[in-house]
CSV table of C-alpha atoms in Angstrom, one decimal:
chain,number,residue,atom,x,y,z
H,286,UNK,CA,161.6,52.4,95.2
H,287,UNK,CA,162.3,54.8,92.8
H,288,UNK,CA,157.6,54.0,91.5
H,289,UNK,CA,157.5,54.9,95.5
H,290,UNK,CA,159.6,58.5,95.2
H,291,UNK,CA,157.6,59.3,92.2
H,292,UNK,CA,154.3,58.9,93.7
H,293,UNK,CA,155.1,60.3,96.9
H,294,UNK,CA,156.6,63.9,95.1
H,295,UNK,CA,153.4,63.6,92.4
H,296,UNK,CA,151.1,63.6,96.4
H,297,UNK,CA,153.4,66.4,97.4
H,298,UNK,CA,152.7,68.2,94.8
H,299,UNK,CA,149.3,68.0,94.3
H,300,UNK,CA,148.4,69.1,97.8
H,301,UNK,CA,150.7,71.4,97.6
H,302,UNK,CA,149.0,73.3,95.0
H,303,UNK,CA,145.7,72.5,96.7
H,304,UNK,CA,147.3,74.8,99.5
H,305,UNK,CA,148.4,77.5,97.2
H,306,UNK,CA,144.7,77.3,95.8
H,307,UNK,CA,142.9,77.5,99.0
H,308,UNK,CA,145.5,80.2,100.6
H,309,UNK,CA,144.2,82.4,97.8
H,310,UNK,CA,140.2,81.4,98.7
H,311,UNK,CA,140.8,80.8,102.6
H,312,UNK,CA,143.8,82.7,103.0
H,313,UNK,CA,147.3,82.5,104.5
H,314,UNK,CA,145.7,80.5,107.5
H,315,UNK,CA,143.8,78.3,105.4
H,316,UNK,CA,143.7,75.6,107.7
H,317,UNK,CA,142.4,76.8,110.5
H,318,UNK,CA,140.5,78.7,108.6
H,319,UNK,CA,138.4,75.5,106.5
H,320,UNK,CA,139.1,73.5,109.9
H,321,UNK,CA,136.8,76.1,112.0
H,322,UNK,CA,134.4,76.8,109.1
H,323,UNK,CA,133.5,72.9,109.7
H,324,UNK,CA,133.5,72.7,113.2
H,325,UNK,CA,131.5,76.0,113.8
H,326,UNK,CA,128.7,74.4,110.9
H,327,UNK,CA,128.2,71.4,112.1
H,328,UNK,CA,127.2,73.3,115.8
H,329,UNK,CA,125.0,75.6,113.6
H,330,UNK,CA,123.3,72.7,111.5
H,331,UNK,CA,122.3,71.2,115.1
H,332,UNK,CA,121.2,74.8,116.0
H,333,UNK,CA,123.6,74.5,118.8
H,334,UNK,CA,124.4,77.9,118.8
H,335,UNK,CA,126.1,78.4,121.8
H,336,UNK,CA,129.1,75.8,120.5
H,337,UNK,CA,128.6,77.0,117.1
H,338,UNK,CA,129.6,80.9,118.3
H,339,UNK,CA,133.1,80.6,119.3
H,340,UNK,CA,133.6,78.7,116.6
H,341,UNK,CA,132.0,80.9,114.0
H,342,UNK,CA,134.9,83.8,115.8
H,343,UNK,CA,137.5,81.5,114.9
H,344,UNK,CA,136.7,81.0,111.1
H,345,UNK,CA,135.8,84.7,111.1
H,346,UNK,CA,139.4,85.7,112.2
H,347,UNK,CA,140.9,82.9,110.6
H,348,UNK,CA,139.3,83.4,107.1
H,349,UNK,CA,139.4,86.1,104.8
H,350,UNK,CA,136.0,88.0,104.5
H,351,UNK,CA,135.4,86.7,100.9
H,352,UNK,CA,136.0,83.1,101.7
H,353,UNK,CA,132.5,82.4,102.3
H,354,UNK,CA,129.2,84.5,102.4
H,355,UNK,CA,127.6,82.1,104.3
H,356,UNK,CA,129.6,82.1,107.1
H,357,UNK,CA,129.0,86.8,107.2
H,358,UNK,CA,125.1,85.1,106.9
H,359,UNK,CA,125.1,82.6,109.6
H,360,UNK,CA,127.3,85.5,111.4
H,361,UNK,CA,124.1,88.4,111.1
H,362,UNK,CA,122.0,85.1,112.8
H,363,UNK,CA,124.5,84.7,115.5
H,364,UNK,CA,124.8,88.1,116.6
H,365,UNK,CA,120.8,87.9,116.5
H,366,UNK,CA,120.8,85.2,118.9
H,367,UNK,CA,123.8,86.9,121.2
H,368,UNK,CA,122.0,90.1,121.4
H,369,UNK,CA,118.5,89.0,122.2
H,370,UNK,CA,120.2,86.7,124.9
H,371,UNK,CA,121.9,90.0,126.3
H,372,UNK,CA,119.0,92.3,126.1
H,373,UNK,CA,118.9,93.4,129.5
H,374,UNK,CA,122.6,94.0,129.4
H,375,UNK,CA,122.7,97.4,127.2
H,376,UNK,CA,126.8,97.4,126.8
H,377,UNK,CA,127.1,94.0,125.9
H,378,UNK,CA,124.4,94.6,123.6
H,379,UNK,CA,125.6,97.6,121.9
H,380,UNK,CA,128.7,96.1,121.1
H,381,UNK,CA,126.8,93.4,119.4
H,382,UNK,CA,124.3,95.1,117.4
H,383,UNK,CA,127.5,97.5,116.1
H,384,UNK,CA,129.0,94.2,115.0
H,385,UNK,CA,125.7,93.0,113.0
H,386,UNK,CA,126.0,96.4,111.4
H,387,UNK,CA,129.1,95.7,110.5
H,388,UNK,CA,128.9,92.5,108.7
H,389,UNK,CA,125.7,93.4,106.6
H,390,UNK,CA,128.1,96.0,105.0
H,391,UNK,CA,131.7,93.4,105.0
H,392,UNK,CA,128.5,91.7,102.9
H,393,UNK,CA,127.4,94.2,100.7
H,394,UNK,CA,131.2,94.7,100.3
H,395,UNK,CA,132.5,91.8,99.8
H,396,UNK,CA,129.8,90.3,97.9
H,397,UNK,CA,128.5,93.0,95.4
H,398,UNK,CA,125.8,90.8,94.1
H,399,UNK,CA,124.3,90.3,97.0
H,400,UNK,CA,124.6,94.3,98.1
H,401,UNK,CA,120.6,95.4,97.9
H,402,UNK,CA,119.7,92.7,100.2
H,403,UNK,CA,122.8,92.6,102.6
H,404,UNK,CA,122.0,96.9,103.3
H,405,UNK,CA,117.9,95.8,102.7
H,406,UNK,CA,118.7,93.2,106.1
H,407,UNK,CA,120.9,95.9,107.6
H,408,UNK,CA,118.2,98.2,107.8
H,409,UNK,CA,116.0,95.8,109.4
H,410,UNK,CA,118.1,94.7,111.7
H,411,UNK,CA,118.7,98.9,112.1
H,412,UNK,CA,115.1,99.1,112.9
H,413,UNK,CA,114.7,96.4,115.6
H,414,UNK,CA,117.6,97.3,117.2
H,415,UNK,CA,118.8,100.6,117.3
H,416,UNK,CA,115.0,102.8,117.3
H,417,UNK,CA,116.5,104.3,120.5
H,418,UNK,CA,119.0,105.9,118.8
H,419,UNK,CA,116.7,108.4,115.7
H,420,UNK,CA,119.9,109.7,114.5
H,421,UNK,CA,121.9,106.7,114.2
H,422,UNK,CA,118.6,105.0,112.5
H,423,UNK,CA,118.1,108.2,110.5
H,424,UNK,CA,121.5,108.3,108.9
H,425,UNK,CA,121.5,104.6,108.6
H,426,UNK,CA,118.4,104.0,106.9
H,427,UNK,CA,119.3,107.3,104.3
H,428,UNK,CA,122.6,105.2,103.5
H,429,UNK,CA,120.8,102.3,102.5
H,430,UNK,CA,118.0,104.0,100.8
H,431,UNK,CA,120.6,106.1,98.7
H,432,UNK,CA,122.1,102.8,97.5
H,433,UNK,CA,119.3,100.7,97.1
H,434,UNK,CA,116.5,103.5,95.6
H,435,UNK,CA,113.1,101.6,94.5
H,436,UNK,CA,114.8,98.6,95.5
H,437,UNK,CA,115.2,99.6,99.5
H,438,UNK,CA,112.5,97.5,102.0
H,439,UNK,CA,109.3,99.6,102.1
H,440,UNK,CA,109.7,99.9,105.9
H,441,UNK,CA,113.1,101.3,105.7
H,442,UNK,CA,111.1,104.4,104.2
H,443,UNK,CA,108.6,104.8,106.7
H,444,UNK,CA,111.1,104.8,110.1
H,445,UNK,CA,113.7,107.0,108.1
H,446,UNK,CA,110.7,109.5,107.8
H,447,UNK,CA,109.8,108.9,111.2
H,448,UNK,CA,112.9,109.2,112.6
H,449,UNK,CA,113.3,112.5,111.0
H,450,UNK,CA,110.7,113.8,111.7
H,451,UNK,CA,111.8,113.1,115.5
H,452,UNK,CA,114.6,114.9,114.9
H,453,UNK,CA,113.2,118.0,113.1
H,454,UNK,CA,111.0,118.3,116.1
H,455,UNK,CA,114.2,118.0,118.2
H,456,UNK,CA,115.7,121.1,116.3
H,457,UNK,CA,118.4,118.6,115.0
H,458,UNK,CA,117.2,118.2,111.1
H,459,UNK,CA,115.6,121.4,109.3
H,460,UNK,CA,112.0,121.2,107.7
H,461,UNK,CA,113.8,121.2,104.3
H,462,UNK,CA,115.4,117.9,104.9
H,463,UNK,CA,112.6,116.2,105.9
H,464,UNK,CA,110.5,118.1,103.0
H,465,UNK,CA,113.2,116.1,100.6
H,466,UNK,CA,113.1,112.7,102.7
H,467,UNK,CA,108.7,112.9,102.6
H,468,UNK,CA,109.6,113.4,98.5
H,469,UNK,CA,111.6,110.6,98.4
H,470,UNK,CA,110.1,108.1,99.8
H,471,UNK,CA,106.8,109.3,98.4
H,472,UNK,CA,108.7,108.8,94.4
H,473,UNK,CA,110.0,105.8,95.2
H,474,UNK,CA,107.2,104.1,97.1
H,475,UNK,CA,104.9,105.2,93.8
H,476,UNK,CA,107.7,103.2,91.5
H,477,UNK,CA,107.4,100.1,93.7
H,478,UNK,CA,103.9,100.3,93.9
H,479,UNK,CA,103.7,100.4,90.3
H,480,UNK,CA,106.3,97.3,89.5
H,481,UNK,CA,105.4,95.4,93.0
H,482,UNK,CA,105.8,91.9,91.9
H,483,UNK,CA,102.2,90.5,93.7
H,484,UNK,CA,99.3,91.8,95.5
H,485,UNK,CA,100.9,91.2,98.9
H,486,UNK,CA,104.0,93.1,98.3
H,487,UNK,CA,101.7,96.1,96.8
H,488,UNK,CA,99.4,96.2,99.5
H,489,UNK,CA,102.2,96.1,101.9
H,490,UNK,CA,103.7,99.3,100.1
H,491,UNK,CA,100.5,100.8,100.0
H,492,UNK,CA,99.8,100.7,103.5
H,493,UNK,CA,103.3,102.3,104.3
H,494,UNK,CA,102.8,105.0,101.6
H,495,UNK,CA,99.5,105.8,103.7
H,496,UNK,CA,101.7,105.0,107.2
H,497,UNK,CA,104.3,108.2,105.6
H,498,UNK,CA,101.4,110.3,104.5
H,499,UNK,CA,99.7,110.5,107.7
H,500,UNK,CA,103.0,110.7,109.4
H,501,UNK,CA,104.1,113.8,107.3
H,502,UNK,CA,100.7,115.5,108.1
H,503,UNK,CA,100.4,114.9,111.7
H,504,UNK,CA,104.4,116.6,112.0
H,505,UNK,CA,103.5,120.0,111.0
H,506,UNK,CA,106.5,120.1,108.7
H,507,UNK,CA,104.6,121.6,106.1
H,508,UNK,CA,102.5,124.2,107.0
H,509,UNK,CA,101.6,126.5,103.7
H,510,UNK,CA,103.6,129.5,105.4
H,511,UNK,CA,106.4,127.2,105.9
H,512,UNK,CA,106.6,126.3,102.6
H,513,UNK,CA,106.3,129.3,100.9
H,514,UNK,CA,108.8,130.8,103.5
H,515,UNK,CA,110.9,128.0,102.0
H,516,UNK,CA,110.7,128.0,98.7
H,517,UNK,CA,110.3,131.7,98.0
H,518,UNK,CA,113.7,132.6,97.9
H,519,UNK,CA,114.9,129.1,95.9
H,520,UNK,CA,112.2,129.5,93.3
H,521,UNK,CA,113.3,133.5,93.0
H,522,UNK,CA,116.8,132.4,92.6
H,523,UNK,CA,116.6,129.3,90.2
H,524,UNK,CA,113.0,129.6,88.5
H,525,UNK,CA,113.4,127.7,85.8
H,526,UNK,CA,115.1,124.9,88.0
H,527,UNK,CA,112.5,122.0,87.0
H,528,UNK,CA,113.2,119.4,89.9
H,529,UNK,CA,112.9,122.8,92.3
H,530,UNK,CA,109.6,123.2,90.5
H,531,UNK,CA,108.3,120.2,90.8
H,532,UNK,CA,108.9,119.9,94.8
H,533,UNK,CA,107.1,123.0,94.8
H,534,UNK,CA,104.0,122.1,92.8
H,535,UNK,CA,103.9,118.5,94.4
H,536,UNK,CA,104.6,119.3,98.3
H,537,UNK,CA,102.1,122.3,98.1
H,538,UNK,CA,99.4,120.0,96.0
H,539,UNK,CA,99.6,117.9,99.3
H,540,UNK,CA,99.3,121.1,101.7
H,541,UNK,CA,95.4,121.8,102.9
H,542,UNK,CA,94.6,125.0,101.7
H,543,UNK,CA,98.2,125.5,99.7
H,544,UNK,CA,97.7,126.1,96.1
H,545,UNK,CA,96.0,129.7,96.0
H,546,UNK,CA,98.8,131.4,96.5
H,547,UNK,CA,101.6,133.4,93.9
H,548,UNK,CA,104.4,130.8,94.3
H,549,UNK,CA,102.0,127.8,93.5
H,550,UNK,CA,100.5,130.0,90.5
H,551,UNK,CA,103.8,130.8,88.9
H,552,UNK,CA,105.6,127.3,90.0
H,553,UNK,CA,102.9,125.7,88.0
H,554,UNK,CA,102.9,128.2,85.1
H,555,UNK,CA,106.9,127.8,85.0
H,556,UNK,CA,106.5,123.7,85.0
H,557,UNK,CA,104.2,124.1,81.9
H,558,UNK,CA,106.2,126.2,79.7
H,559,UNK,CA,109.0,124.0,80.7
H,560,UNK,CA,107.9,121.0,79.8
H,561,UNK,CA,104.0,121.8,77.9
H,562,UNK,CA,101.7,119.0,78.0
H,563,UNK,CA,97.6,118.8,77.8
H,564,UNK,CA,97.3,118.1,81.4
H,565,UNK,CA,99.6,120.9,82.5
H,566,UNK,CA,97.7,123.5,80.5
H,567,UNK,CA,94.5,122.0,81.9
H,568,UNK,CA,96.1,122.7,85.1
H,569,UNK,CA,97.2,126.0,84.5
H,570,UNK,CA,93.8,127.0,82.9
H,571,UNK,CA,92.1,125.8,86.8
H,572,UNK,CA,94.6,128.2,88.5
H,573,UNK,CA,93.5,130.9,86.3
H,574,UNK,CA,90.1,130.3,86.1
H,575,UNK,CA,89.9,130.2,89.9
H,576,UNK,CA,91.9,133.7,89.8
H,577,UNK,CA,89.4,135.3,87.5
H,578,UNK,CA,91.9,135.6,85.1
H,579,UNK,CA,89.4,134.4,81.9
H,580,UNK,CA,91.6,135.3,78.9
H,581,UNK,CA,94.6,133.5,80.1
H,582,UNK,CA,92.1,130.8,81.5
H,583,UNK,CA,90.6,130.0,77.7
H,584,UNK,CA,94.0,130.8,76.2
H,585,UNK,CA,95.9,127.8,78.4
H,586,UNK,CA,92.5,125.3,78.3
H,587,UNK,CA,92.4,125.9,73.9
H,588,UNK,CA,96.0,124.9,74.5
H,589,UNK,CA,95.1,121.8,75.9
H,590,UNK,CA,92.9,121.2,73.3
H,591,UNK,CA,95.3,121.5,70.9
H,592,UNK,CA,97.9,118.7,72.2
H,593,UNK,CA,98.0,115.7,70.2
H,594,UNK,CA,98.3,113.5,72.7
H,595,UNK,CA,94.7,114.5,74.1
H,596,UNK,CA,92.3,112.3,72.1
H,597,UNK,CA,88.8,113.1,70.9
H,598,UNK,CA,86.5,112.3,74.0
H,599,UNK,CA,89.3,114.4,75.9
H,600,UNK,CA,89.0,117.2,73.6
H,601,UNK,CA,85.4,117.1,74.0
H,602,UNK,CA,85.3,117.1,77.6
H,603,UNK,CA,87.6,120.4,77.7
H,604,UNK,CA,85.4,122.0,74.8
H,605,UNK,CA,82.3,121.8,76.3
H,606,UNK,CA,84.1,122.9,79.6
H,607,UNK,CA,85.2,125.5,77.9
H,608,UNK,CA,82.1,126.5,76.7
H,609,UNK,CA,80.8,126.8,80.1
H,610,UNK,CA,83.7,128.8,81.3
H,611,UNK,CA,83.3,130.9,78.7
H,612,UNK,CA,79.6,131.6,79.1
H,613,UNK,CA,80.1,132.5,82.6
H,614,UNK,CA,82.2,135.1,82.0
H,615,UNK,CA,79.8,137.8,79.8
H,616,UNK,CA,78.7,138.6,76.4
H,617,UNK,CA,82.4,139.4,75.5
H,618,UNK,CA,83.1,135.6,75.4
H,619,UNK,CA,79.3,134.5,73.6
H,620,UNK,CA,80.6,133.8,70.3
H,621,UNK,CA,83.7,131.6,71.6
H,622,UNK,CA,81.4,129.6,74.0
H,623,UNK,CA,79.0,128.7,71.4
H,624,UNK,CA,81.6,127.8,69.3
H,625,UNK,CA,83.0,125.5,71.4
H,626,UNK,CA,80.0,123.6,72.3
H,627,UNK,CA,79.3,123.1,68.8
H,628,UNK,CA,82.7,121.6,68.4
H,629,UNK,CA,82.0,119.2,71.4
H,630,UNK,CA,79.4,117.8,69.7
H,631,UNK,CA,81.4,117.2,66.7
H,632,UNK,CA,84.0,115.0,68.4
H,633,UNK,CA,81.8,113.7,70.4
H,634,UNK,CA,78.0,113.5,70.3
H,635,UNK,CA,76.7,112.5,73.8
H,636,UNK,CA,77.2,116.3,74.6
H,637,UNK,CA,74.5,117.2,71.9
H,638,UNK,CA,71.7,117.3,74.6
H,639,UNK,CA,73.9,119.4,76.7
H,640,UNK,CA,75.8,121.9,74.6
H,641,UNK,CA,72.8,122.7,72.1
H,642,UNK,CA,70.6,123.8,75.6
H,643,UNK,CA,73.9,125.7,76.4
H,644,UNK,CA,73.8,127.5,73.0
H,645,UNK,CA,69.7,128.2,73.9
H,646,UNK,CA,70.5,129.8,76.8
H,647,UNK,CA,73.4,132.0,75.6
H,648,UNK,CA,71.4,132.9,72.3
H,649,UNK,CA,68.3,133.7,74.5
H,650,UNK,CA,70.4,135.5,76.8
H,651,UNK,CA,71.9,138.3,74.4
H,652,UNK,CA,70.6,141.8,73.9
H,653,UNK,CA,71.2,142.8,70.0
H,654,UNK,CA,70.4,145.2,68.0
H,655,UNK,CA,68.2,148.4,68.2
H,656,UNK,CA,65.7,147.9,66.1
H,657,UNK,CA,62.3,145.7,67.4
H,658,UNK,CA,63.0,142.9,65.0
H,659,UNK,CA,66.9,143.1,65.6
H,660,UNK,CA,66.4,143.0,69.4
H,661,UNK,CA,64.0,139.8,68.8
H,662,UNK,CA,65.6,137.8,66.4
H,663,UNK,CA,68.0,136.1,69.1
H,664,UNK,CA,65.2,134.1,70.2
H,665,UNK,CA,64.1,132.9,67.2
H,666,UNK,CA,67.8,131.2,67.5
H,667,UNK,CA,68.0,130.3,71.0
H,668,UNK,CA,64.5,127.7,70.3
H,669,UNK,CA,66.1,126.5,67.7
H,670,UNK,CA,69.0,125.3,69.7
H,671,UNK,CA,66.4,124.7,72.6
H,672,UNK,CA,64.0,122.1,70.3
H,673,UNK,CA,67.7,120.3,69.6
H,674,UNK,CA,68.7,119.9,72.9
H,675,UNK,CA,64.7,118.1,73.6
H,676,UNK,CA,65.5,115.9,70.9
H,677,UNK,CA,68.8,114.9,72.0
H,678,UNK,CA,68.4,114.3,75.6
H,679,UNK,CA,65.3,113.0,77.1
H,680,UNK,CA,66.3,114.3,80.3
H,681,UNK,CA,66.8,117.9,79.6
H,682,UNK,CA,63.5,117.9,77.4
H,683,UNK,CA,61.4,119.6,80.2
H,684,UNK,CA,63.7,122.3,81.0
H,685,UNK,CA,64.0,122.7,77.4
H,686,UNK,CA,60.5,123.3,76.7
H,687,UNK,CA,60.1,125.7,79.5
H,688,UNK,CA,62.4,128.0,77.9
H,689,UNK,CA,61.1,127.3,74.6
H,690,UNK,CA,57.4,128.8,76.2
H,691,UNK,CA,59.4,131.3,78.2
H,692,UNK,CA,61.3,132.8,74.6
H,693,UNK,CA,58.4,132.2,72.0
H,694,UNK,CA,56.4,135.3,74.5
H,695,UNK,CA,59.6,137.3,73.0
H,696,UNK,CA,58.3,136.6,69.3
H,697,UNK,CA,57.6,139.6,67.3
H,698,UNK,CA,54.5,140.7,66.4
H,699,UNK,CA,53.0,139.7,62.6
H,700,UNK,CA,52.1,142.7,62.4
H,701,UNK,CA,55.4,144.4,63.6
H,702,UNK,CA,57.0,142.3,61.9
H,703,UNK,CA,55.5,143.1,58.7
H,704,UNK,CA,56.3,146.5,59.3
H,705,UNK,CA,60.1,145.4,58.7
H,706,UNK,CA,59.5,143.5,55.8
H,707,UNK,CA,59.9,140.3,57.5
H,708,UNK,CA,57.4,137.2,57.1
H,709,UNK,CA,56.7,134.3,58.7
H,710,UNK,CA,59.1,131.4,57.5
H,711,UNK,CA,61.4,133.7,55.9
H,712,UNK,CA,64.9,132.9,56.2
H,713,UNK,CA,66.7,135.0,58.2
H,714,UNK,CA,70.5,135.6,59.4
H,715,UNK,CA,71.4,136.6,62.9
H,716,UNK,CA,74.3,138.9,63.7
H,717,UNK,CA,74.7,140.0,67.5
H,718,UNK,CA,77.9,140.6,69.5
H,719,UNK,CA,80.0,138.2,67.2
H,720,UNK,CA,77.3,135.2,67.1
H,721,UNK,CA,75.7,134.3,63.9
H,722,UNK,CA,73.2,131.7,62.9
H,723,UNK,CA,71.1,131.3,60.2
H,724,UNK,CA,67.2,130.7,61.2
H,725,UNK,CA,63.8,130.6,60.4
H,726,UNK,CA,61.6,134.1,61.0
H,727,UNK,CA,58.3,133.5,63.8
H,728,UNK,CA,55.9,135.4,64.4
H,729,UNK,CA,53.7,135.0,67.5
H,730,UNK,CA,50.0,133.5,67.2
């Protein structure tokens, strides 16, 4: 009797600390709760949904909302099913979609770890259901994207943007806001484009990226005059605000027809001294070159140059660029463009060809000197740079020569020639506007 007492308290006691355990899990009506949590499953296993339903209610009011994050995932598949099964009844329907809302966040809530995908399935669900309300989609799809960043479904992107755009043309949003949501989704898409885990998922991005351009462009949001009517007064008050300058730079890059303007110029300027890098100077040289400011132009592309993260066929590139700039741009700038090419060739000699018939033409374009042998002696230089460029570059030989024929008519006289105590073959130094070379004296024949 007494072996019968002590087994029957050791039972009592052991489920009765099973109920304290599963009151803490399935809360203070654990039994129903684990009782319905069966019933409704088994229904749901069988894809018996329409049993499975009231049962899924029960366990849902019977059961704290951490019990079990399968039963808030069956739930979202319930309401599904409920809601397309009442589609043609639109209050019945509302008041199911607002509960799918609901437990995507009791999800994210309850279940932290799970949080991206729970607001990632909200926003889908957001988008099949709700597109005929654009501000209850727009506000809903900027909640999850502010919680989820790079990690939000690409599509959530691409109706937020479109459903802001339906408001902006509604007078509800301002152009500004949906300036910032175009910018958004445009960073972020980039970031998941970059890290997208297989070609599917990329492609998929890539494709909405393209889906947001085009919707962006075909709104009007962003005229030029709108965005400088925007910005103006921002950029006058904060100019050294870098995230300001870098909407600026970025939305007006995008803009047809938007970056020859003063607030694009001195965004772009600001940026660079900011935060200095080769391809920024290179950038602020184009702005300036386009302006016909040339000293700044050279100044800010010799900058570039001069970065150490620009490597040699970089530096060549921009030299012999240079070079050409600066030989565009008058007499005044001879010296610098011939220097340059020369240095292009030093870093890196497939320009030879190129730059050396770029030093002919700017030696054979020069007037020095006012003397006969003074004025000639250019020429003398501007073959020797000519014959190079033949040699270098097969392809630039016959141009080459004709200038060779064209300069060699500009050969002094012997005779002339004589009268200046210069020979034939004689060594002989140049000096004209800040060039000098070192050549060989000609005579005609």
């Amino acid at each position: 009797m007494k072996k019968f007492i002590y087994v029957l308290l050791t039972a009592v006691m052991m489920f009765g600390g099973l109920e304290v355990f599963a009151q803490g899990k399935y809360g203070a009506d654990s039994a129903n709760c684990i009782k319905y949590l069966s019933y409704y499953k088994e229904y749901y296993k069988a894809k018996n949904y329409d049993d499975a339903i009231p049962n899924w209610r029960k366990a849902f009011k019977s059961c704290p909302n951490t019990a079990n994050q399968t039963m808030i995932i069956d739930g979202t598949s319930l309401m599904r099913y409920l809601i397309n099964k009442n589609r043609n009844n639109d209050i019945v329907k509302a008041g199911l979609v607002d509960t799918l809302m609901q437990l995507h966040t009791i999800r994210a809530t309850c279940f932290p770890k799970y949080a991206v995908t729970a607001y990632n399935n909200k926003g889908l669900d957001m988008i099949n259901y709700i597109q005929d309300d654009p501000k209850a989609l727009y506000e809903g799809c900027k909640e999850i994207i502010d919680y989820n960043g790079t990690q939000t479904k690409a599509q959530i992107f691409l109706f937020a943007l479109n459903s802001g755009v339906d408001l902006y043309q509604k007078g509800v949003l301002a152009a500004e806001d949906v300036l910032d949501d175009y910018e958004t989704a445009s960073v972020y898409l980039d970031q998941i484009i970059a890290s997208a885990a297989n070609t599917a998922d990329k492609e998929n991005a890539e494709k909405i990226k393209n889906d947001i351009d085009n919707i962006f462009g075909a709104a009007n949001v962003a005229s030029c005059d709108k965005l400088i009517e925007l910005y103006t007064p921002k950029y006058e008050a904060n100019p050294n605000d870098l995230e300001l300058l870098g909407k600026i730079v970025k939305m007006m890059s995008k803009t047809e027809g938007c970056t020859d303007n003063d607030l694009f110029f001195n965004a772009v300027t600001a940026m660079y001294k900011a935060e200095p890098s080769y391809n920024s100077a290179y950038f602020v040289y184009r702005l300036n070159s386009a302006r016909g400011n040339v000293d700044d132009a050279i100044k800010y592309l010799e900058q570039a140059i001069a970065f150490d993260e620009s490597d040699a066929a970089q530096d060549a590139q921009y030299l012999y660029e240079l070079a050409v700039f600066a030989s565009k741009n008058g007499s005044k700038y001879a010296a610098k463009a011939v220097d340059a090419a020369l240095k292009a060739v030093e870093l890196d000699g497939s320009y030879a060809g190129k730059s050396y018939m770029l030093c002919g033409t700017i030696w054979g374009s020069q007037s020095c000197g006012n003397d006969y042998i003074s004025k000639r002696a250019p020429y003398w230089v501007a073959v020797d740079y000519l014959t190079k460029a033949a040699a270098a570059d097969e392809s630039l030989a016959e141009a080459a020569n004709a200038l060779i024929r064209q300069y060699r008519a500009y050969f002094p006289e012997a005779a002339e020639a004589f009268m200046y105590d210069v020979t034939n073959g004689q060594s002989y130094t140049v000096n004209c506007g800040g060039l000098r070379a070192t050549t060989t004296v000609r005579t005609q024949k």
